[in-house]
Every structure is written in structure tokens, then in C-alpha cells.
Amino acid sequence: MKEVTLIEIKEEIHSENRKEAVIIRDKLSSSGTYMVNIMSSPGAGKTSLILKTIEVLKDEVGICVVEADLDSMVDAEKVAAAGVESLQMKTGGFCHVDAFMMRKSLDALDLERIDLLFLENVGNLICPAQADTGAHTNVVILSVPEGDDKPLKYPLIFRKCETLVVNKIDYLSVADFNMEALKQRARVLNPDINIIEVSCRTGEGIDIWVEWLRGKLRS
Ligand SMILES: Nc1nc2c(ncn2[C@@H]2O[C@H](COP(=O)(O)OP(=O)(O)OP(=O)(O)O)[C@@H](O)[C@H]2O)c(=O)[nH]1
Ligand SMILES: [Mg+2]
């Protein structure tokens, strides 16, 4: 009988990715660029939150947005129309961004001019949670219409994020959504999680989000 050779591909890929992510974070830090990785399911409001942030911070700090999508330039064009540099990363079917993809994007950017770099990750609550992109902070957006049970179903992404933005709170009056239950479920997974409630439609809570970002940029 022959011996079976076992190669742990998944662990090897993750470990290579982690090393690359450390290199990216160092590179960003040395150019004074703070990177925010924004994750959510499709349509929760990633682009909307980025556009709202641009409205407030555009004249204060140098902003750039890396948009990751399976296909299309739709979101990058919205960012460009808002007067901010954007880069569209077509993942060609990949359901998340990893550090190697991020490295390619950074090579195309002049980091010296960028204080705040957003990555809008691919819309997906599962795969993006598994890869370190090199970002300084991870943000997850959950929108009210998605339901308050999502931390129970997709725990990893809630464990990996520093901040949970609950978007579309303008729907609260008509939705079957229990904010306290959501917060409690998120805190069981991640006791230090920072939770910010916003509506990108009405602008409610955006000041709190922007203040949190300003604090990060100062630190
Ligand atoms: N009512 C309401 N609608 C919102 C809010 N935020 C975003 N939307 C709408 O929700 C839809 C999706 O928002 P996007 O910002 O494109 O969501 P996304 O997460 O970037 O979507 P993908 O990039 O496709 O994953 C758009 O029609 C927005 O106008 C909000 O706070 N309230
Ligand atoms: Mg988008």
C-alpha cells in the first residue's frame, strides 16, 4: 500500500495571505494611509456609506476608494462622480478580496496623497471574513431589512469586525427588527464591538460614524 501525501492548502494559503497583509499594513502606515475594509451582504449600503463619508470628509482628508466587484464599474463610477479617486478591482468571480489582490491595487495608487483608503469588499457575509486584506480596521454593515438574526447565521464576520454599522434605520418603524437583540447577539461574539446606527437615506447617525473615523485618522 502506498502512503497518502496530505497538503493543507487552505492553511498554507491563509498563512501566506497573513504575511502579505502585514506587509501591506506596514506600507500603508509608513505613507500615513489609514485603510478601512467595508464588508456586508449585497445592497446593505457599502457604497452609500462611502458616498456619505465622502460628502463630509472630502475637503478635509485625501480619500481613495478601491471597489471590488465580480464585474461592472458601477460603484467606482459613483465614487468618481462624487469627486474622489476610485479604482475598480474586478475579481473575476472571486467572492472576496485577499491581501494579494489588495497589493496589486496599491501598486496602482499614489499612497502619499491618500489619508483614508476605503476598500468596498465584494457583497458577501461569508468569504470576506476569512481573508485579512491588510486593512487597519474592518467594518461590517448590516441593514435593517436583512434581519436581526444575522450574527447567529454568519458569526465569523461579526467576530472579525471592529465596528458594526447598522444601516437603513429609517426602516425600523416598519420592520420586524429588534435592535437590542441584534446588539446582544453581536456582543456575545465580539464583546468590544463598536455599534453605530445610521441611515444613509436620511443622514441620521452619519455624524457619529464620521467622528469615529476622524478619531481613527488622528490615532
Ligand atoms: N431606505 C434606505 N435605503 C438605503 C439606505 N442606504 C442605502 N440604501 C439603498 O439601498 C440600495 C443599496 O445600497 P448600496 O449602497 O448600493 O449597497 P451596497 O452594499 O454598496 O451594494 P453592493 O455593492 O451591490 O453589494 C440603494 O438603492 C440605496 O439607495 C438607507 O439608509 N435607507
Ligand atoms: Mg456597492
PDB file of C-alpha atoms and ligand atoms in Angstrom:
ATOM      1  CA  MET A   1       0.000   0.000   0.000  1.00  0.00           C
ATOM      2  CA  LYS A   2       1.274   3.486  -0.910  1.00  0.00           C
ATOM      3  CA  GLU A   3       1.414   6.378   1.574  1.00  0.00           C
ATOM      4  CA  VAL A   4      -1.024   9.237   1.128  1.00  0.00           C
ATOM      5  CA  THR A   5       0.505  12.705   0.973  1.00  0.00           C
ATOM      6  CA  LEU A   6      -1.512  15.385   2.702  1.00  0.00           C
ATOM      7  CA  ILE A   7      -1.097  19.042   1.751  1.00  0.00           C
ATOM      8  CA  GLU A   8      -3.024  21.564   3.856  1.00  0.00           C
ATOM      9  CA  ILE A   9      -3.762  24.004   1.034  1.00  0.00           C
ATOM     10  CA  LYS A  10      -6.225  26.127   2.987  1.00  0.00           C
ATOM     11  CA  GLU A  11      -3.896  26.771   5.945  1.00  0.00           C
ATOM     12  CA  GLU A  12      -0.967  27.445   3.604  1.00  0.00           C
ATOM     13  CA  ILE A  13      -2.971  29.983   1.606  1.00  0.00           C
ATOM     14  CA  HIS A  14      -4.184  31.697   4.799  1.00  0.00           C
ATOM     15  CA  SER A  15      -0.702  31.871   6.247  1.00  0.00           C
ATOM     16  CA  GLU A  16       0.768  33.330   3.008  1.00  0.00           C
ATOM     17  CA  ASN A  17      -2.091  35.817   2.943  1.00  0.00           C
ATOM     18  CA  ARG A  18      -1.482  36.872   6.557  1.00  0.00           C
ATOM     19  CA  LYS A  19       2.184  37.596   5.773  1.00  0.00           C
ATOM     20  CA  GLU A  20       1.204  39.676   2.754  1.00  0.00           C
ATOM     21  CA  ALA A  21      -1.375  41.557   4.824  1.00  0.00           C
ATOM     22  CA  VAL A  22       1.289  42.546   7.362  1.00  0.00           C
ATOM     23  CA  ILE A  23       3.462  43.925   4.534  1.00  0.00           C
ATOM     24  CA  ILE A  24       0.504  45.949   3.229  1.00  0.00           C
ATOM     25  CA  ARG A  25      -0.341  47.395   6.666  1.00  0.00           C
ATOM     26  CA  ASP A  26       3.290  48.454   7.167  1.00  0.00           C
ATOM     27  CA  LYS A  27       3.393  50.042   3.718  1.00  0.00           C
ATOM     28  CA  LEU A  28       0.150  51.931   4.341  1.00  0.00           C
ATOM     29  CA  SER A  29       1.220  53.060   7.796  1.00  0.00           C
ATOM     30  CA  SER A  30       4.514  54.392   6.520  1.00  0.00           C
ATOM     31  CA  SER A  31       2.709  56.560   3.958  1.00  0.00           C
ATOM     32  CA  GLY A  32       0.206  57.770   6.579  1.00  0.00           C
ATOM     33  CA  THR A  33      -2.699  55.994   4.873  1.00  0.00           C
ATOM     34  CA  TYR A  34      -5.463  54.524   7.053  1.00  0.00           C
ATOM     35  CA  MET A  35      -7.312  51.658   5.373  1.00  0.00           C
ATOM     36  CA  VAL A  36     -10.896  50.684   6.155  1.00  0.00           C
ATOM     37  CA  ASN A  37     -12.267  47.388   4.832  1.00  0.00           C
ATOM     38  CA  ILE A  38     -16.042  47.622   4.424  1.00  0.00           C
ATOM     39  CA  MET A  39     -17.950  44.349   4.248  1.00  0.00           C
ATOM     40  CA  SER A  40     -21.630  43.490   4.030  1.00  0.00           C
ATOM     41  CA  SER A  41     -24.120  41.460   2.064  1.00  0.00           C
ATOM     42  CA  PRO A  42     -25.116  42.853  -1.355  1.00  0.00           C
ATOM     43  CA  GLY A  43     -27.151  46.022  -1.059  1.00  0.00           C
ATOM     44  CA  ALA A  44     -26.696  46.680   2.689  1.00  0.00           C
ATOM     45  CA  GLY A  45     -25.255  50.107   1.890  1.00  0.00           C
ATOM     46  CA  LYS A  46     -21.464  49.928   1.470  1.00  0.00           C
ATOM     47  CA  THR A  47     -21.346  52.375  -1.436  1.00  0.00           C
ATOM     48  CA  SER A  48     -23.968  54.596   0.186  1.00  0.00           C
ATOM     49  CA  LEU A  49     -21.950  54.858   3.415  1.00  0.00           C
ATOM     50  CA  ILE A  50     -18.754  55.609   1.485  1.00  0.00           C
ATOM     51  CA  LEU A  51     -20.547  58.328  -0.526  1.00  0.00           C
ATOM     52  CA  LYS A  52     -21.976  59.883   2.654  1.00  0.00           C
ATOM     53  CA  THR A  53     -18.487  59.886   4.184  1.00  0.00           C
ATOM     54  CA  ILE A  54     -17.044  61.494   1.068  1.00  0.00           C
ATOM     55  CA  GLU A  55     -19.645  64.291   1.319  1.00  0.00           C
ATOM     56  CA  VAL A  56     -18.413  65.180   4.807  1.00  0.00           C
ATOM     57  CA  LEU A  57     -14.668  64.472   4.639  1.00  0.00           C
ATOM     58  CA  LYS A  58     -13.754  65.224   1.019  1.00  0.00           C
ATOM     59  CA  ASP A  59     -12.240  68.627   1.733  1.00  0.00           C
ATOM     60  CA  GLU A  60     -10.644  67.514   4.995  1.00  0.00           C
ATOM     61  CA  VAL A  61      -8.582  64.457   4.011  1.00  0.00           C
ATOM     62  CA  GLY A  62      -7.306  62.744   0.876  1.00  0.00           C
ATOM     63  CA  ILE A  63      -9.707  59.874   0.151  1.00  0.00           C
ATOM     64  CA  CYS A  64      -9.470  56.996  -2.301  1.00  0.00           C
ATOM     65  CA  VAL A  65     -11.829  54.046  -2.769  1.00  0.00           C
ATOM     66  CA  VAL A  66     -10.933  50.604  -4.070  1.00  0.00           C
ATOM     67  CA  GLU A  67     -14.124  48.986  -5.304  1.00  0.00           C
ATOM     68  CA  ALA A  68     -14.183  45.215  -5.573  1.00  0.00           C
ATOM     69  CA  ASP A  69     -16.863  43.523  -7.635  1.00  0.00           C
ATOM     70  CA  LEU A  70     -17.197  40.323  -9.592  1.00  0.00           C
ATOM     71  CA  ASP A  71     -17.905  42.520 -12.599  1.00  0.00           C
ATOM     72  CA  SER A  72     -19.032  46.066 -13.525  1.00  0.00           C
ATOM     73  CA  MET A  73     -17.715  49.559 -12.750  1.00  0.00           C
ATOM     74  CA  VAL A  74     -20.984  50.852 -11.286  1.00  0.00           C
ATOM     75  CA  ASP A  75     -19.788  51.693  -7.764  1.00  0.00           C
ATOM     76  CA  ALA A  76     -16.399  53.078  -8.864  1.00  0.00           C
ATOM     77  CA  GLU A  77     -18.219  55.423 -11.249  1.00  0.00           C
ATOM     78  CA  LYS A  78     -20.425  56.708  -8.391  1.00  0.00           C
ATOM     79  CA  VAL A  79     -17.318  57.437  -6.303  1.00  0.00           C
ATOM     80  CA  ALA A  80     -15.637  59.167  -9.253  1.00  0.00           C
ATOM     81  CA  ALA A  81     -18.780  61.259  -9.797  1.00  0.00           C
ATOM     82  CA  ALA A  82     -18.526  62.334  -6.143  1.00  0.00           C
ATOM     83  CA  GLY A  83     -15.098  63.778  -6.978  1.00  0.00           C
ATOM     84  CA  VAL A  84     -12.908  61.148  -5.331  1.00  0.00           C
ATOM     85  CA  GLU A  85     -10.272  58.887  -6.839  1.00  0.00           C
ATOM     86  CA  SER A  86     -11.506  55.329  -7.293  1.00  0.00           C
ATOM     87  CA  LEU A  87     -10.049  52.103  -8.523  1.00  0.00           C
ATOM     88  CA  GLN A  88     -12.214  49.235  -9.726  1.00  0.00           C
ATOM     89  CA  MET A  89     -10.928  45.790  -8.914  1.00  0.00           C
ATOM     90  CA  LYS A  90     -12.719  43.145 -10.979  1.00  0.00           C
ATOM     91  CA  THR A  91     -12.332  39.956  -9.008  1.00  0.00           C
ATOM     92  CA  GLY A  92     -13.373  37.827 -11.989  1.00  0.00           C
ATOM     93  CA  GLY A  93     -15.581  35.536  -9.947  1.00  0.00           C
ATOM     94  CA  PHE A  94     -13.714  35.594  -6.630  1.00  0.00           C
ATOM     95  CA  CYS A  95     -16.161  36.279  -3.811  1.00  0.00           C
ATOM     96  CA  HIS A  96     -13.795  38.300  -1.599  1.00  0.00           C
ATOM     97  CA  VAL A  97     -10.618  40.389  -1.642  1.00  0.00           C
ATOM     98  CA  ASP A  98      -7.384  38.991  -0.223  1.00  0.00           C
ATOM     99  CA  ALA A  99      -4.064  40.688   0.532  1.00  0.00           C
ATOM    100  CA  PHE A 100      -2.531  39.684  -2.791  1.00  0.00           C
ATOM    101  CA  MET A 101      -5.348  41.348  -4.732  1.00  0.00           C
ATOM    102  CA  MET A 102      -5.027  44.399  -2.489  1.00  0.00           C
ATOM    103  CA  ARG A 103      -1.277  44.594  -3.159  1.00  0.00           C
ATOM    104  CA  LYS A 104      -1.992  44.813  -6.899  1.00  0.00           C
ATOM    105  CA  SER A 105      -4.386  47.689  -6.297  1.00  0.00           C
ATOM    106  CA  LEU A 106      -1.942  49.561  -4.067  1.00  0.00           C
ATOM    107  CA  ASP A 107       0.713  49.355  -6.786  1.00  0.00           C
ATOM    108  CA  ALA A 108      -1.605  51.463  -8.961  1.00  0.00           C
ATOM    109  CA  LEU A 109      -2.111  54.195  -6.315  1.00  0.00           C
ATOM    110  CA  ASP A 110      -0.070  57.144  -5.103  1.00  0.00           C
ATOM    111  CA  LEU A 111      -0.371  56.448  -1.368  1.00  0.00           C
ATOM    112  CA  GLU A 112       1.397  59.654  -0.369  1.00  0.00           C
ATOM    113  CA  ARG A 113      -1.723  61.575  -1.437  1.00  0.00           C
ATOM    114  CA  ILE A 114      -4.161  59.252   0.367  1.00  0.00           C
ATOM    115  CA  ASP A 115      -5.042  59.652   4.064  1.00  0.00           C
ATOM    116  CA  LEU A 116      -8.147  57.478   4.056  1.00  0.00           C
ATOM    117  CA  LEU A 117      -8.398  54.416   1.836  1.00  0.00           C
ATOM    118  CA  PHE A 118     -11.686  52.535   1.659  1.00  0.00           C
ATOM    119  CA  LEU A 119     -11.938  49.023   0.336  1.00  0.00           C
ATOM    120  CA  GLU A 120     -15.512  48.167  -0.610  1.00  0.00           C
ATOM    121  CA  ASN A 121     -15.294  44.405  -0.428  1.00  0.00           C
ATOM    122  CA  VAL A 122     -17.440  42.060  -2.521  1.00  0.00           C
ATOM    123  CA  GLY A 123     -21.028  41.890  -1.247  1.00  0.00           C
ATOM    124  CA  ASN A 124     -20.999  38.705   0.810  1.00  0.00           C
ATOM    125  CA  LEU A 125     -21.222  37.930   4.551  1.00  0.00           C
ATOM    126  CA  ILE A 126     -19.166  34.730   4.393  1.00  0.00           C
ATOM    127  CA  CYS A 127     -15.975  34.779   2.286  1.00  0.00           C
ATOM    128  CA  PRO A 128     -14.667  38.332   3.026  1.00  0.00           C
ATOM    129  CA  ALA A 129     -14.486  37.424   6.728  1.00  0.00           C
ATOM    130  CA  GLN A 130     -11.840  34.802   6.010  1.00  0.00           C
ATOM    131  CA  ALA A 131      -9.096  36.928   4.481  1.00  0.00           C
ATOM    132  CA  ASP A 132      -7.004  39.701   6.019  1.00  0.00           C
ATOM    133  CA  THR A 133      -6.855  42.436   3.375  1.00  0.00           C
ATOM    134  CA  GLY A 134      -4.165  44.460   5.120  1.00  0.00           C
ATOM    135  CA  ALA A 135      -6.734  46.971   6.371  1.00  0.00           C
ATOM    136  CA  HIS A 136      -6.233  48.754   9.691  1.00  0.00           C
ATOM    137  CA  THR A 137      -9.866  48.224  10.609  1.00  0.00           C
ATOM    138  CA  ASN A 138     -12.747  46.022   9.484  1.00  0.00           C
ATOM    139  CA  VAL A 139     -16.279  47.361   9.333  1.00  0.00           C
ATOM    140  CA  VAL A 140     -19.408  45.308   8.754  1.00  0.00           C
ATOM    141  CA  ILE A 141     -22.658  46.893   7.646  1.00  0.00           C
ATOM    142  CA  LEU A 142     -25.911  45.147   8.455  1.00  0.00           C
ATOM    143  CA  SER A 143     -29.060  46.768   7.134  1.00  0.00           C
ATOM    144  CA  VAL A 144     -32.379  46.612   8.970  1.00  0.00           C
ATOM    145  CA  PRO A 145     -34.266  44.743   6.187  1.00  0.00           C
ATOM    146  CA  GLU A 146     -31.774  41.849   6.454  1.00  0.00           C
ATOM    147  CA  GLY A 147     -32.962  40.995   9.969  1.00  0.00           C
ATOM    148  CA  ASP A 148     -31.518  40.938  13.475  1.00  0.00           C
ATOM    149  CA  ASP A 149     -30.567  37.244  13.334  1.00  0.00           C
ATOM    150  CA  LYS A 150     -27.526  37.613  11.078  1.00  0.00           C
ATOM    151  CA  PRO A 151     -24.892  37.325  13.856  1.00  0.00           C
ATOM    152  CA  LEU A 152     -26.366  33.899  14.615  1.00  0.00           C
ATOM    153  CA  LYS A 153     -26.066  32.773  10.990  1.00  0.00           C
ATOM    154  CA  TYR A 154     -22.782  34.427   9.938  1.00  0.00           C
ATOM    155  CA  PRO A 155     -20.780  34.667  13.187  1.00  0.00           C
ATOM    156  CA  LEU A 156     -17.273  34.941  11.752  1.00  0.00           C
ATOM    157  CA  ILE A 157     -17.725  38.319  10.094  1.00  0.00           C
ATOM    158  CA  PHE A 158     -19.130  39.778  13.340  1.00  0.00           C
ATOM    159  CA  ARG A 159     -16.129  38.405  15.248  1.00  0.00           C
ATOM    160  CA  LYS A 160     -13.660  39.873  12.746  1.00  0.00           C
ATOM    161  CA  CYS A 161     -15.008  43.417  12.661  1.00  0.00           C
ATOM    162  CA  GLU A 162     -14.155  46.300  14.959  1.00  0.00           C
ATOM    163  CA  THR A 163     -17.283  48.239  14.053  1.00  0.00           C
ATOM    164  CA  LEU A 164     -20.776  47.171  13.109  1.00  0.00           C
ATOM    165  CA  VAL A 165     -22.756  49.811  11.258  1.00  0.00           C
ATOM    166  CA  VAL A 166     -26.489  49.159  11.377  1.00  0.00           C
ATOM    167  CA  ASN A 167     -27.784  50.920   8.266  1.00  0.00           C
ATOM    168  CA  LYS A 168     -31.272  51.741   6.969  1.00  0.00           C
ATOM    169  CA  ILE A 169     -32.622  52.602  10.422  1.00  0.00           C
ATOM    170  CA  ASP A 170     -35.277  54.618   8.565  1.00  0.00           C
ATOM    171  CA  TYR A 171     -36.926  51.203   8.037  1.00  0.00           C
ATOM    172  CA  LEU A 172     -37.124  50.450  11.766  1.00  0.00           C
ATOM    173  CA  SER A 173     -40.727  51.609  12.134  1.00  0.00           C
ATOM    174  CA  VAL A 174     -41.955  49.140   9.503  1.00  0.00           C
ATOM    175  CA  ALA A 175     -39.506  46.273  10.035  1.00  0.00           C
ATOM    176  CA  ASP A 176     -39.644  43.284  12.334  1.00  0.00           C
ATOM    177  CA  PHE A 177     -36.192  44.145  13.711  1.00  0.00           C
ATOM    178  CA  ASN A 178     -35.122  44.044  17.345  1.00  0.00           C
ATOM    179  CA  MET A 179     -32.117  46.355  17.753  1.00  0.00           C
ATOM    180  CA  GLU A 180     -31.391  45.220  21.316  1.00  0.00           C
ATOM    181  CA  ALA A 181     -31.427  41.559  20.253  1.00  0.00           C
ATOM    182  CA  LEU A 182     -29.038  42.349  17.397  1.00  0.00           C
ATOM    183  CA  LYS A 183     -26.625  44.173  19.724  1.00  0.00           C
ATOM    184  CA  GLN A 184     -26.724  41.420  22.287  1.00  0.00           C
ATOM    185  CA  ARG A 185     -26.046  38.747  19.624  1.00  0.00           C
ATOM    186  CA  ALA A 186     -23.155  40.758  18.182  1.00  0.00           C
ATOM    187  CA  ARG A 187     -21.644  41.329  21.658  1.00  0.00           C
ATOM    188  CA  VAL A 188     -21.754  37.646  22.535  1.00  0.00           C
ATOM    189  CA  LEU A 189     -19.456  37.073  19.541  1.00  0.00           C
ATOM    190  CA  ASN A 190     -17.388  40.205  19.954  1.00  0.00           C
ATOM    191  CA  PRO A 191     -17.663  41.899  23.374  1.00  0.00           C
ATOM    192  CA  ASP A 192     -15.731  45.029  22.314  1.00  0.00           C
ATOM    193  CA  ILE A 193     -17.635  45.608  19.096  1.00  0.00           C
ATOM    194  CA  ASN A 194     -18.435  49.245  18.347  1.00  0.00           C
ATOM    195  CA  ILE A 195     -22.008  49.579  17.058  1.00  0.00           C
ATOM    196  CA  ILE A 196     -23.185  52.649  15.148  1.00  0.00           C
ATOM    197  CA  GLU A 197     -26.754  53.095  13.914  1.00  0.00           C
ATOM    198  CA  VAL A 198     -27.165  55.105  10.708  1.00  0.00           C
ATOM    199  CA  SER A 199     -29.423  55.846   7.807  1.00  0.00           C
ATOM    200  CA  CYS A 200     -27.612  56.713   4.618  1.00  0.00           C
ATOM    201  CA  ARG A 201     -31.017  57.822   3.298  1.00  0.00           C
ATOM    202  CA  THR A 202     -31.830  60.419   5.995  1.00  0.00           C
ATOM    203  CA  GLY A 203     -28.276  61.057   7.190  1.00  0.00           C
ATOM    204  CA  GLU A 204     -29.133  60.107  10.788  1.00  0.00           C
ATOM    205  CA  GLY A 205     -26.082  58.819  12.675  1.00  0.00           C
ATOM    206  CA  ILE A 206     -23.609  59.712   9.922  1.00  0.00           C
ATOM    207  CA  ASP A 207     -22.036  62.346  12.205  1.00  0.00           C
ATOM    208  CA  ILE A 208     -21.251  59.623  14.778  1.00  0.00           C
ATOM    209  CA  TRP A 209     -19.715  57.398  12.086  1.00  0.00           C
ATOM    210  CA  VAL A 210     -17.596  60.251  10.726  1.00  0.00           C
ATOM    211  CA  GLU A 211     -16.466  61.251  14.221  1.00  0.00           C
ATOM    212  CA  TRP A 212     -15.353  57.674  14.848  1.00  0.00           C
ATOM    213  CA  LEU A 213     -13.401  57.745  11.565  1.00  0.00           C
ATOM    214  CA  ARG A 214     -11.801  61.090  12.446  1.00  0.00           C
ATOM    215  CA  GLY A 215     -10.624  59.553  15.716  1.00  0.00           C
ATOM    216  CA  LYS A 216      -9.032  56.691  13.803  1.00  0.00           C
ATOM    217  CA  LEU A 217      -7.301  59.092  11.409  1.00  0.00           C
ATOM    218  CA  ARG A 218      -5.876  61.055  14.332  1.00  0.00           C
ATOM    219  CA  SER A 219      -4.577  57.970  16.155  1.00  0.00           C
TER     220      SER A 219
HETATM  221  N1  LIG B   1     -34.109  53.363   2.781  1.00  0.00           N
HETATM  222  C1  LIG B   1     -32.790  53.309   2.752  1.00  0.00           C
HETATM  223  N2  LIG B   1     -32.168  52.871   1.631  1.00  0.00           N
HETATM  224  C2  LIG B   1     -30.817  52.826   1.621  1.00  0.00           C
HETATM  225  C3  LIG B   1     -30.039  53.218   2.735  1.00  0.00           C
HETATM  226  N3  LIG B   1     -28.736  53.025   2.432  1.00  0.00           N
HETATM  227  C4  LIG B   1     -28.701  52.563   1.180  1.00  0.00           C
HETATM  228  N4  LIG B   1     -29.965  52.436   0.670  1.00  0.00           N
HETATM  229  C5  LIG B   1     -30.340  51.949  -0.648  1.00  0.00           C
HETATM  230  O1  LIG B   1     -30.022  50.563  -0.717  1.00  0.00           O
HETATM  231  C6  LIG B   1     -29.607  50.221  -2.026  1.00  0.00           C
HETATM  232  C7  LIG B   1     -28.255  49.523  -1.984  1.00  0.00           C
HETATM  233  O2  LIG B   1     -27.288  50.435  -1.472  1.00  0.00           O
HETATM  234  P1  LIG B   1     -25.760  50.346  -1.892  1.00  0.00           P
HETATM  235  O3  LIG B   1     -25.039  51.418  -1.167  1.00  0.00           O
HETATM  236  O4  LIG B   1     -25.609  50.291  -3.362  1.00  0.00           O
HETATM  237  O5  LIG B   1     -25.389  48.922  -1.287  1.00  0.00           O
HETATM  238  P2  LIG B   1     -24.019  48.104  -1.469  1.00  0.00           P
HETATM  239  O6  LIG B   1     -23.787  47.390  -0.200  1.00  0.00           O
HETATM  240  O7  LIG B   1     -22.945  49.010  -1.930  1.00  0.00           O
HETATM  241  O8  LIG B   1     -24.417  47.070  -2.603  1.00  0.00           O
HETATM  242  P3  LIG B   1     -23.417  46.133  -3.488  1.00  0.00           P
HETATM  243  O9  LIG B   1     -22.232  46.958  -3.867  1.00  0.00           O
HETATM  244  O10 LIG B   1     -24.259  45.737  -4.649  1.00  0.00           O
HETATM  245  O11 LIG B   1     -23.061  44.971  -2.619  1.00  0.00           O
HETATM  246  C8  LIG B   1     -29.609  51.522  -2.835  1.00  0.00           C
HETATM  247  O12 LIG B   1     -30.820  51.602  -3.543  1.00  0.00           O
HETATM  248  C9  LIG B   1     -29.537  52.600  -1.764  1.00  0.00           C
HETATM  249  O13 LIG B   1     -30.114  53.820  -2.156  1.00  0.00           O
HETATM  250  C10 LIG B   1     -30.722  53.676   3.910  1.00  0.00           C
HETATM  251  O14 LIG B   1     -30.140  54.023   4.950  1.00  0.00           O
HETATM  252  N5  LIG B   1     -32.079  53.678   3.854  1.00  0.00           N
HETATM  253 MG    MG B   2     -21.718  48.882  -3.616  1.00  0.00          MG
END
